[in-house]
Amino acid sequence: MALKVIDTIYIEEEIKEHPRTIDISSKFKDARVLTIGKFGELFNKKSQSFRLQKRNPALILAKKAGRCVLPAPKGFGIGGHKNYYFSHMYNCLYDCSYCFLQGLYASADYVVFVNYEDFLEEIIEKSEENPSSVKTFFSGYDCDSLAFDKITGFAQYFLPRLRKIENCEFELRTKSINIEVLKSMEPIKNCIIAFSLSPDEVAKTLDKKAPNIKRRLDAMKNLTDQGWNVGLRFDPLIYSEDWDIMYSKLFDKCFEIIDNNMIHSVSFGPLRFPKAMYKKIKIDSPREKLFIGPFEMNNGTVAYKNDLEKQMSDFCQDQLSRKIGKEKIFHCVSDVV
Ligand code: SF4
């Protein structure tokens, strides 16, 4: 997807002279540049419409204050003893109907935190705590890890440095086919490029602005041919009348195209929203097909009916176990933090 031109860039006073700020803003020569105090004063303002902003998001360059690396939500993991996540960016170029970011944030503007060095320092600190325990760090929780990479230079900065932290694994989760930067490097054994996938028909309707499934699978194949480890992420599982046939077809296609030996892990997880988030998204997008359900509310969480959710999970577990070793399959049931 060609990047829509950014009209406005807000820059926090404190990082105005940061080399990464200068580099990123130089990529949008015609943009109006405004200096701000703390990004939160703008980004968290209540009186804004996520949907309206999504049509023409501004770019906010900021410094991540406080903790850069956080514990991943319970139930989120691919085999490590400890799981963390970090977000160098908030919001995404794509516009998936089920994306929780639209319920989480008041604003659709892209926030990029330019102090990558602070993120790395914290990752290294965490990696040194109890070094024998396997830790996994996830990127792509509050954004797509690669979709904006030509602007942010995220992969170029982080990957060669993460390669050296051998006792940890790093997942970059994406729907992007923007893999040139990865192809220009030697594959990194402790980095997993994890692609989110849905049946074709579902992705066509719900994964708005994201590359189609064929292009994602081609990108994965391309990477595995070069020696990169990949992850398959069927999360969230989406219900439709023929969901079982569609998922079965998708699994067949994935395992036909991607060499099993290059698949680090396969995970799947249910669609779930905290009640308030669900309400906000539904009000903002009342005609969205996703909300046909059938949903129910359980302990403050909106999800597919219990028996349906279980049926879908059992089906995936069973089908995937026929394709790849059970030790590589993870059922992730996590609620949004
Ligand atoms: S790719 Fe991920 S982060 Fe981006 S809109 Fe879709 S669900 Fe949200």
Short mmCIF file of C-alpha atoms and ligand atoms in Angstrom, two decimals:
data_model
loop_
_atom_site.label_atom_id
_atom_site.label_comp_id
_atom_site.label_asym_id
_atom_site.label_seq_id
_atom_site.Cartn_x
_atom_site.Cartn_y
_atom_site.Cartn_z
CA MET A 1 0.00 0.00 0.00
CA ALA A 2 1.41 3.39 -0.98
CA LEU A 3 1.80 5.63 2.03
CA LYS A 4 -0.69 8.45 2.03
CA VAL A 5 1.06 11.76 2.37
CA ILE A 6 1.17 13.15 5.87
CA ASP A 7 -0.14 16.72 5.97
CA THR A 8 0.74 17.56 9.54
CA ILE A 9 3.55 16.54 11.84
CA TYR A 10 3.46 17.37 15.54
CA ILE A 11 6.82 17.22 17.27
CA GLU A 12 7.44 17.24 20.99
CA GLU A 13 9.69 20.14 21.90
CA GLU A 14 12.01 17.81 23.84
CA ILE A 15 12.95 15.68 20.82
CA LYS A 16 12.91 18.41 18.18
CA GLU A 17 16.64 18.00 17.54
CA HIS A 18 16.76 14.19 17.85
CA PRO A 19 18.42 12.75 14.70
CA ARG A 20 15.52 10.32 14.20
CA THR A 21 13.01 13.17 14.40
CA ILE A 22 14.94 15.06 11.75
CA ASP A 23 15.23 11.97 9.56
CA ILE A 24 11.55 11.02 9.79
CA SER A 25 10.18 14.52 9.29
CA SER A 26 12.50 15.06 6.30
CA LYS A 27 10.51 12.33 4.50
CA PHE A 28 7.44 14.60 4.40
CA LYS A 29 8.83 17.78 2.90
CA ASP A 30 5.46 19.46 2.34
CA ALA A 31 4.00 18.72 5.75
CA ARG A 32 3.08 21.45 8.18
CA VAL A 33 5.25 21.03 11.30
CA LEU A 34 3.99 22.11 14.71
CA THR A 35 5.83 21.93 18.01
CA ILE A 36 3.92 20.56 21.00
CA GLY A 37 4.51 19.87 24.68
CA LYS A 38 3.67 16.28 25.64
CA PHE A 39 2.07 14.14 22.93
CA GLY A 40 -0.59 12.85 25.33
CA GLU A 41 -2.17 16.31 25.60
CA LEU A 42 -3.06 16.01 21.92
CA PHE A 43 -3.42 12.27 21.46
CA ASN A 44 -5.60 11.57 24.49
CA LYS A 45 -7.98 14.52 24.06
CA LYS A 46 -11.51 13.20 24.48
CA SER A 47 -13.24 15.41 21.93
CA GLN A 48 -11.90 13.75 18.77
CA SER A 49 -13.24 11.15 16.40
CA PHE A 50 -11.03 8.16 15.68
CA ARG A 51 -13.02 7.46 12.50
CA LEU A 52 -12.72 10.99 11.14
CA GLN A 53 -9.01 11.14 11.90
CA LYS A 54 -8.44 7.76 10.28
CA ARG A 55 -9.20 9.41 6.93
CA ASN A 56 -6.19 11.66 7.23
CA PRO A 57 -4.04 10.93 10.27
CA ALA A 58 -1.32 13.30 11.39
CA LEU A 59 2.09 12.07 12.50
CA ILE A 60 3.20 12.74 16.05
CA LEU A 61 6.86 12.35 16.95
CA ALA A 62 7.39 11.90 20.65
CA LYS A 63 9.59 10.49 23.37
CA LYS A 64 8.35 7.40 25.19
CA ALA A 65 8.44 8.30 28.85
CA GLY A 66 8.19 5.76 31.67
CA ARG A 67 8.48 2.05 30.97
CA CYS A 68 9.17 1.15 27.34
CA VAL A 69 8.91 -2.62 27.85
CA LEU A 70 5.89 -4.09 29.60
CA PRO A 71 4.74 -7.57 30.61
CA ALA A 72 2.56 -9.09 27.90
CA PRO A 73 -1.05 -9.83 28.85
CA LYS A 74 -1.59 -13.18 30.56
CA GLY A 75 -2.29 -15.92 28.04
CA PHE A 76 -0.14 -14.31 25.34
CA GLY A 77 2.93 -16.34 24.46
CA ILE A 78 4.72 -18.72 22.13
CA GLY A 79 6.57 -20.94 24.57
CA GLY A 80 8.82 -18.52 26.51
CA HIS A 81 8.85 -18.44 30.32
CA LYS A 82 8.31 -14.68 30.36
CA ASN A 83 6.62 -12.50 27.79
CA TYR A 84 7.02 -8.79 27.23
CA TYR A 85 5.85 -6.33 24.63
CA PHE A 86 7.10 -2.98 23.42
CA SER A 87 5.55 -0.44 21.06
CA HIS A 88 7.71 2.02 19.21
CA MET A 89 4.51 3.25 17.58
CA TYR A 90 0.80 3.68 18.34
CA ASN A 91 -1.75 3.14 15.56
CA CYS A 92 -1.52 1.62 12.16
CA LEU A 93 -1.69 2.28 8.43
CA TYR A 94 -4.25 -0.46 8.03
CA ASP A 95 -7.81 -0.40 9.28
CA CYS A 96 -8.94 -3.88 10.29
CA SER A 97 -12.53 -4.00 11.49
CA TYR A 98 -11.61 -5.98 14.61
CA CYS A 99 -8.59 -3.84 15.53
CA PHE A 100 -8.70 -3.02 19.23
CA LEU A 101 -6.69 0.18 18.72
CA GLN A 102 -9.82 1.94 17.47
CA GLY A 103 -11.41 1.23 20.84
CA LEU A 104 -8.29 1.85 22.87
CA TYR A 105 -7.23 5.26 21.59
CA ALA A 106 -9.15 8.50 21.23
CA SER A 107 -7.03 9.45 18.23
CA ALA A 108 -6.07 7.71 14.96
CA ASP A 109 -2.96 9.84 14.51
CA TYR A 110 0.28 7.89 14.17
CA VAL A 111 2.57 8.30 17.17
CA VAL A 112 6.21 7.31 16.67
CA PHE A 113 8.48 7.25 19.70
CA VAL A 114 11.92 8.22 18.46
CA ASN A 115 13.95 7.19 21.53
CA TYR A 116 14.67 3.65 20.28
CA GLU A 117 17.81 3.58 22.40
CA ASP A 118 15.71 3.62 25.60
CA PHE A 119 13.64 0.69 24.35
CA LEU A 120 16.79 -1.28 23.59
CA GLU A 121 18.32 -0.50 26.96
CA GLU A 122 15.24 -1.86 28.75
CA ILE A 123 15.15 -4.95 26.57
CA ILE A 124 18.79 -5.63 27.45
CA GLU A 125 18.05 -5.06 31.15
CA LYS A 126 15.18 -7.55 31.05
CA SER A 127 17.26 -10.08 29.13
CA GLU A 128 19.86 -10.01 31.89
CA GLU A 129 17.37 -10.78 34.67
CA ASN A 130 17.49 -14.50 35.38
CA PRO A 131 19.36 -15.18 32.10
CA SER A 132 18.53 -18.90 31.97
CA SER A 133 14.78 -18.25 31.59
CA VAL A 134 13.55 -17.93 28.01
CA LYS A 135 12.01 -14.54 27.34
CA THR A 136 9.97 -13.47 24.38
CA PHE A 137 9.54 -9.84 23.39
CA PHE A 138 6.64 -8.93 21.13
CA SER A 139 6.55 -5.94 18.85
CA GLY A 140 3.40 -5.14 16.91
CA TYR A 141 0.96 -4.93 19.76
CA ASP A 142 -0.05 -1.27 19.37
CA CYS A 143 0.85 -1.02 15.69
CA ASP A 144 1.96 -3.19 12.79
CA SER A 145 5.70 -3.87 13.15
CA LEU A 146 6.63 -3.38 9.49
CA ALA A 147 3.88 -1.38 7.76
CA PHE A 148 5.42 2.01 8.57
CA ASP A 149 9.00 0.81 8.54
CA LYS A 150 10.13 2.78 5.49
CA ILE A 151 9.41 5.88 7.55
CA THR A 152 10.49 4.79 11.01
CA GLY A 153 13.56 2.64 10.25
CA PHE A 154 12.48 0.41 13.15
CA ALA A 155 13.72 -2.92 11.74
CA GLN A 156 16.98 -1.44 10.51
CA TYR A 157 17.77 -0.13 13.98
CA PHE A 158 16.51 -2.97 16.15
CA LEU A 159 17.13 -6.22 14.33
CA PRO A 160 20.94 -6.18 14.12
CA ARG A 161 21.00 -5.27 17.82
CA LEU A 162 18.47 -7.91 18.88
CA ARG A 163 20.54 -10.53 17.07
CA LYS A 164 23.14 -10.11 19.82
CA ILE A 165 20.67 -10.81 22.67
CA GLU A 166 20.87 -14.52 22.10
CA ASN A 167 19.00 -15.70 25.18
CA CYS A 168 15.77 -14.00 24.04
CA GLU A 169 13.33 -14.29 21.19
CA PHE A 170 11.70 -11.39 19.40
CA GLU A 171 8.49 -11.46 17.45
CA LEU A 172 7.67 -8.82 14.85
CA ARG A 173 3.99 -9.16 14.10
CA THR A 174 2.75 -7.86 10.80
CA LYS A 175 0.40 -7.97 7.85
CA SER A 176 2.84 -6.00 5.76
CA ILE A 177 4.71 -7.25 2.71
CA ASN A 178 7.30 -4.56 3.24
CA ILE A 179 10.14 -7.07 3.63
CA GLU A 180 12.96 -5.43 1.66
CA VAL A 181 14.74 -4.40 4.83
CA LEU A 182 14.68 -8.00 6.09
CA LYS A 183 15.88 -9.34 2.78
CA SER A 184 18.83 -6.98 2.89
CA MET A 185 20.05 -8.63 6.12
CA GLU A 186 21.33 -12.03 7.08
CA PRO A 187 18.41 -13.92 8.71
CA ILE A 188 18.35 -13.48 12.48
CA LYS A 189 17.75 -16.75 14.28
CA ASN A 190 16.14 -15.28 17.39
CA CYS A 191 13.70 -13.08 15.44
CA ILE A 192 10.38 -14.41 14.26
CA ILE A 193 8.51 -12.57 11.54
CA ALA A 194 4.93 -13.43 12.44
CA PHE A 195 2.18 -12.86 9.91
CA SER A 196 -1.47 -12.42 10.90
CA LEU A 197 -3.69 -14.42 8.59
CA SER A 198 -7.41 -14.96 8.03
CA PRO A 199 -9.35 -16.80 5.36
CA ASP A 200 -9.31 -14.91 2.05
CA GLU A 201 -12.99 -14.00 2.20
CA VAL A 202 -12.63 -12.65 5.74
CA ALA A 203 -9.50 -10.65 4.99
CA LYS A 204 -11.10 -9.11 1.90
CA THR A 205 -13.93 -7.76 4.02
CA LEU A 206 -12.28 -7.00 7.33
CA ASP A 207 -8.53 -6.37 6.80
CA LYS A 208 -9.08 -3.00 5.17
CA LYS A 209 -6.05 -1.46 3.47
CA ALA A 210 -3.85 -4.47 4.34
CA PRO A 211 -2.18 -6.66 1.69
CA ASN A 212 -4.30 -9.63 0.65
CA ILE A 213 -3.56 -13.13 1.93
CA LYS A 214 -1.80 -14.28 -1.23
CA ARG A 215 0.64 -11.40 -1.00
CA ARG A 216 1.25 -12.08 2.70
CA LEU A 217 1.94 -15.74 1.98
CA ASP A 218 4.25 -14.82 -0.90
CA ALA A 219 6.17 -12.50 1.44
CA MET A 220 6.46 -15.30 4.01
CA LYS A 221 7.69 -17.74 1.41
CA ASN A 222 10.20 -15.22 0.20
CA LEU A 223 11.52 -14.77 3.74
CA THR A 224 11.67 -18.47 4.57
CA ASP A 225 13.50 -19.16 1.30
CA GLN A 226 16.12 -16.74 2.54
CA GLY A 227 16.34 -18.44 5.94
CA TRP A 228 14.07 -16.34 8.17
CA ASN A 229 11.89 -18.04 10.75
CA VAL A 230 8.24 -17.11 10.51
CA GLY A 231 5.16 -17.44 12.67
CA LEU A 232 1.60 -18.08 11.57
CA ARG A 233 -0.94 -16.11 13.58
CA PHE A 234 -4.62 -16.94 13.22
CA ASP A 235 -5.72 -14.37 15.68
CA PRO A 236 -8.49 -13.32 16.03
CA LEU A 237 -10.55 -16.23 14.74
CA ILE A 238 -13.53 -14.82 12.88
CA TYR A 239 -16.87 -16.57 12.67
CA SER A 240 -18.89 -16.83 9.47
CA GLU A 241 -21.33 -19.40 8.15
CA ASP A 242 -18.59 -21.53 6.56
CA TRP A 243 -15.85 -20.72 9.02
CA ASP A 244 -14.64 -24.32 9.34
CA ILE A 245 -14.31 -24.82 5.57
CA MET A 246 -12.61 -21.46 5.16
CA TYR A 247 -10.08 -22.02 7.95
CA SER A 248 -9.39 -25.52 6.74
CA LYS A 249 -8.63 -24.16 3.26
CA LEU A 250 -6.41 -21.46 4.73
CA PHE A 251 -4.40 -23.97 6.80
CA ASP A 252 -3.94 -26.19 3.73
CA LYS A 253 -2.68 -23.26 1.72
CA CYS A 254 -0.26 -22.05 4.40
CA PHE A 255 1.35 -25.42 4.97
CA GLU A 256 1.54 -26.12 1.26
CA ILE A 257 3.44 -22.89 0.63
CA ILE A 258 5.60 -22.49 3.74
CA ASP A 259 8.30 -25.00 4.64
CA ASN A 260 7.37 -26.52 8.02
CA ASN A 261 10.98 -26.38 9.18
CA MET A 262 10.97 -22.60 8.90
CA ILE A 263 7.81 -22.18 10.98
CA HIS A 264 8.81 -21.20 14.48
CA SER A 265 5.27 -21.32 15.88
CA VAL A 266 1.61 -21.23 15.04
CA SER A 267 -0.87 -19.47 17.27
CA PHE A 268 -4.57 -18.83 17.24
CA GLY A 269 -6.87 -16.92 19.54
CA PRO A 270 -10.45 -15.83 19.96
CA LEU A 271 -11.96 -12.46 19.16
CA ARG A 272 -12.54 -10.58 22.39
CA PHE A 273 -13.23 -7.00 23.41
CA PRO A 274 -13.61 -5.42 26.82
CA LYS A 275 -17.21 -4.19 27.07
CA ALA A 276 -16.45 -0.44 26.96
CA MET A 277 -14.15 -0.88 23.98
CA TYR A 278 -16.75 -2.90 22.11
CA LYS A 279 -19.34 -0.21 22.76
CA LYS A 280 -17.08 2.54 21.44
CA ILE A 281 -16.15 0.65 18.28
CA LYS A 282 -19.77 -0.25 17.60
CA ILE A 283 -20.94 3.32 17.98
CA ASP A 284 -18.15 4.53 15.68
CA SER A 285 -18.83 1.87 13.01
CA PRO A 286 -22.51 0.90 13.30
CA ARG A 287 -22.70 -0.80 9.89
CA GLU A 288 -19.66 -2.99 10.43
CA LYS A 289 -20.43 -6.60 9.42
CA LEU A 290 -18.18 -8.01 12.13
CA PHE A 291 -20.70 -7.00 14.79
CA ILE A 292 -23.32 -9.40 13.48
CA GLY A 293 -21.75 -11.77 16.02
CA PRO A 294 -23.12 -13.97 17.52
CA PHE A 295 -21.62 -12.37 20.61
CA GLU A 296 -22.28 -12.59 24.30
CA MET A 297 -20.89 -10.80 27.29
CA ASN A 298 -18.97 -12.68 29.93
CA ASN A 299 -17.22 -11.08 32.92
CA GLY A 300 -17.05 -7.71 31.18
CA THR A 301 -15.72 -9.19 27.93
CA VAL A 302 -17.63 -9.36 24.64
CA ALA A 303 -16.82 -12.49 22.65
CA TYR A 304 -18.45 -15.16 20.49
CA LYS A 305 -20.77 -17.39 22.48
CA ASN A 306 -18.83 -19.72 24.72
CA ASP A 307 -19.68 -22.95 22.94
CA LEU A 308 -18.91 -21.42 19.53
CA GLU A 309 -15.60 -20.03 20.75
CA LYS A 310 -14.67 -23.45 22.09
CA GLN A 311 -15.79 -25.18 18.92
CA MET A 312 -13.61 -22.87 16.82
CA SER A 313 -10.58 -23.29 19.08
CA ASP A 314 -10.91 -27.09 19.22
CA PHE A 315 -11.24 -27.19 15.46
CA CYS A 316 -8.09 -25.15 14.95
CA GLN A 317 -6.11 -27.15 17.49
CA ASP A 318 -7.15 -30.38 15.79
CA GLN A 319 -6.55 -29.23 12.22
CA LEU A 320 -3.22 -27.58 12.99
CA SER A 321 -1.97 -30.64 14.90
CA ARG A 322 -2.33 -32.59 11.69
CA LYS A 323 0.00 -30.16 9.96
CA ILE A 324 2.74 -29.43 12.49
CA GLY A 325 4.09 -30.68 15.83
CA LYS A 326 1.86 -29.85 18.82
CA GLU A 327 4.81 -28.22 20.59
CA LYS A 328 4.71 -25.44 17.99
CA ILE A 329 1.00 -24.68 18.43
CA PHE A 330 -0.18 -22.08 20.93
CA HIS A 331 -3.72 -21.19 21.87
CA CYS A 332 -3.47 -17.57 22.98
CA VAL A 333 -6.34 -16.33 25.07
CA SER A 334 -5.46 -12.88 26.23
CA ASP A 335 -7.56 -9.91 27.12
CA VAL A 336 -6.47 -6.53 25.90
CA VAL A 337 -4.39 -4.62 28.48
S1 SF4 B 1 -2.79 -4.68 11.14
FE1 SF4 B 1 -3.07 -5.01 13.32
S2 SF4 B 1 -2.65 -3.01 14.23
FE2 SF4 B 1 -3.02 -2.67 12.05
S3 SF4 B 1 -5.21 -2.18 11.88
FE3 SF4 B 1 -4.96 -4.38 11.56
S4 SF4 B 1 -5.27 -5.32 13.59
FE4 SF4 B 1 -4.85 -3.12 13.89
#
